[in-house]
Tab-separated table of C-alpha atoms in Angstrom:
chain	number	residue	atom	x	y	z
A	1	ASN	CA	108.144	72.056	-61.884
A	2	GLY	CA	104.983	69.964	-61.851
A	3	TYR	CA	106.319	67.202	-64.119
A	4	LYS	CA	107.409	63.715	-63.186
A	5	PRO	CA	111.078	62.802	-63.614
A	6	ASP	CA	111.809	61.685	-67.171
A	7	ASP	CA	113.019	58.250	-66.097
A	8	MET	CA	110.007	57.488	-63.875
A	9	PRO	CA	107.506	55.033	-65.364
A	10	ASP	CA	103.931	56.303	-65.571
A	11	ALA	CA	102.645	53.566	-63.245
A	12	VAL	CA	105.033	54.719	-60.503
A	13	ALA	CA	104.373	58.413	-61.185
A	14	LYS	CA	100.621	57.902	-60.787
A	15	ILE	CA	101.123	56.533	-57.264
A	16	LEU	CA	103.614	59.225	-56.216
A	17	LYS	CA	102.034	62.237	-57.936
A	18	ASP	CA	100.333	63.692	-54.836
A	19	THR	CA	103.712	63.997	-53.102
A	20	TYR	CA	105.523	65.440	-56.124
A	21	TRP	CA	106.932	62.052	-57.109
A	22	THR	CA	108.578	61.507	-53.748
A	23	LEU	CA	107.953	58.490	-51.558
A	24	VAL	CA	106.465	59.825	-48.311
A	25	TYR	CA	103.740	57.522	-46.971
A	26	GLN	CA	103.428	53.870	-46.053
A	27	GLU	CA	100.286	53.735	-48.188
A	28	GLN	CA	102.372	54.579	-51.248
A	29	VAL	CA	104.595	51.594	-50.493
A	30	MET	CA	101.522	49.396	-50.258
A	31	ASN	CA	100.170	50.771	-53.558
A	32	LEU	CA	103.485	50.199	-55.306
A	33	CYS	CA	103.543	46.636	-54.032
A	34	SER	CA	99.940	45.797	-54.862
A	35	ASN	CA	99.220	47.880	-57.977
A	36	LEU	CA	102.638	47.731	-59.588
A	37	ALA	CA	104.117	44.428	-58.439
A	38	GLY	CA	100.904	42.398	-58.080
A	39	PHE	CA	101.162	41.642	-54.356
A	40	THR	CA	98.040	40.777	-52.450
A	41	LEU	CA	96.849	43.431	-50.010
A	42	LYS	CA	97.958	41.171	-47.153
A	43	GLU	CA	101.469	40.886	-48.602
A	44	ALA	CA	101.617	44.653	-49.109
A	45	ASP	CA	100.540	45.151	-45.499
A	46	ASP	CA	103.161	42.625	-44.336
A	47	ILE	CA	105.795	44.743	-46.087
A	48	ARG	CA	104.446	47.903	-44.470
A	49	ARG	CA	104.570	46.267	-41.046
A	50	ALA	CA	108.083	44.921	-41.640
A	51	MET	CA	109.215	48.425	-42.590
A	52	GLY	CA	107.759	49.858	-39.389
A	53	LYS	CA	109.525	47.257	-37.288
A	54	LYS	CA	112.745	47.430	-39.367
A	55	LYS	CA	112.638	43.693	-40.149
A	56	LYS	CA	115.159	43.530	-42.960
A	57	GLU	CA	114.952	39.740	-43.312
A	58	VAL	CA	111.206	39.940	-44.009
A	59	LEU	CA	111.743	42.709	-46.552
A	60	ASP	CA	114.541	40.734	-48.218
A	61	SER	CA	112.199	37.763	-48.648
A	62	TYR	CA	109.900	39.872	-50.866
A	63	ARG	CA	112.589	41.471	-53.061
A	64	GLN	CA	112.511	39.034	-55.986
A	65	GLN	CA	108.716	38.883	-56.006
A	66	PHE	CA	108.600	42.691	-56.223
A	67	ILE	CA	111.069	42.793	-59.107
A	68	SER	CA	109.307	39.996	-61.011
A	69	GLY	CA	105.863	41.507	-60.503
A	70	SER	CA	107.092	44.938	-61.560
A	71	ARG	CA	108.595	43.450	-64.720
A	72	ASP	CA	105.197	41.941	-65.493
A	73	SER	CA	103.802	45.507	-65.285
A	74	GLY	CA	106.294	46.748	-67.866
A	75	ILE	CA	108.918	48.136	-65.488
A	76	THR	CA	112.522	47.289	-66.308
A	77	GLU	CA	114.335	44.974	-63.934
A	78	ALA	CA	116.957	47.655	-63.254
A	79	TYR	CA	114.323	50.248	-62.351
A	80	ALA	CA	112.374	47.762	-60.209
A	81	SER	CA	115.536	46.779	-58.355
A	82	GLU	CA	116.433	50.410	-57.686
A	83	LEU	CA	112.863	51.150	-56.608
A	84	TRP	CA	112.942	48.223	-54.177
A	85	GLU	CA	116.192	49.485	-52.648
A	86	ASN	CA	114.547	52.897	-52.217
A	87	LEU	CA	111.557	51.263	-50.531
A	88	VAL	CA	113.778	49.363	-48.113
A	89	GLY	CA	115.826	52.498	-47.368
A	90	PHE	CA	112.607	54.421	-46.885
A	91	ALA	CA	111.699	52.108	-44.003
A	92	ASP	CA	113.659	54.302	-41.582
A	93	TYR	CA	111.595	57.387	-42.443
A	94	CYS	CA	108.134	56.264	-43.497
A	95	PHE	CA	104.940	57.097	-41.681
A	96	ASN	CA	101.232	56.631	-42.100
A	97	LYS	CA	99.342	59.243	-44.131
A	98	ALA	CA	96.811	59.590	-41.320
A	99	HIS	CA	99.630	61.019	-39.207
A	100	SER	CA	100.316	63.828	-41.673
A	101	CYS	CA	98.851	67.315	-41.672
A	102	SER	CA	97.313	67.024	-45.148
């Protein structure tokens, strides 16, 4: 309908808007990590790489940092935790935007 979900924070919606508020690209994961949770670009890229190689232990090591950084950006801990779980689950399906048709 062209509107973000009511429970989605504006900072998250801004990153996901181009894909109708659905996580599709690895770059969106990196933006969520760096812009929302305050990760360095290297850390965000490490997460992207770990997702591509399905390295759950690496992803798990960043969980608390993501939640804490998101809280600092005004996101509730519950939402940040759920978002992180979605990011980790997304690892099986994510791909690079350069590989898309758009």
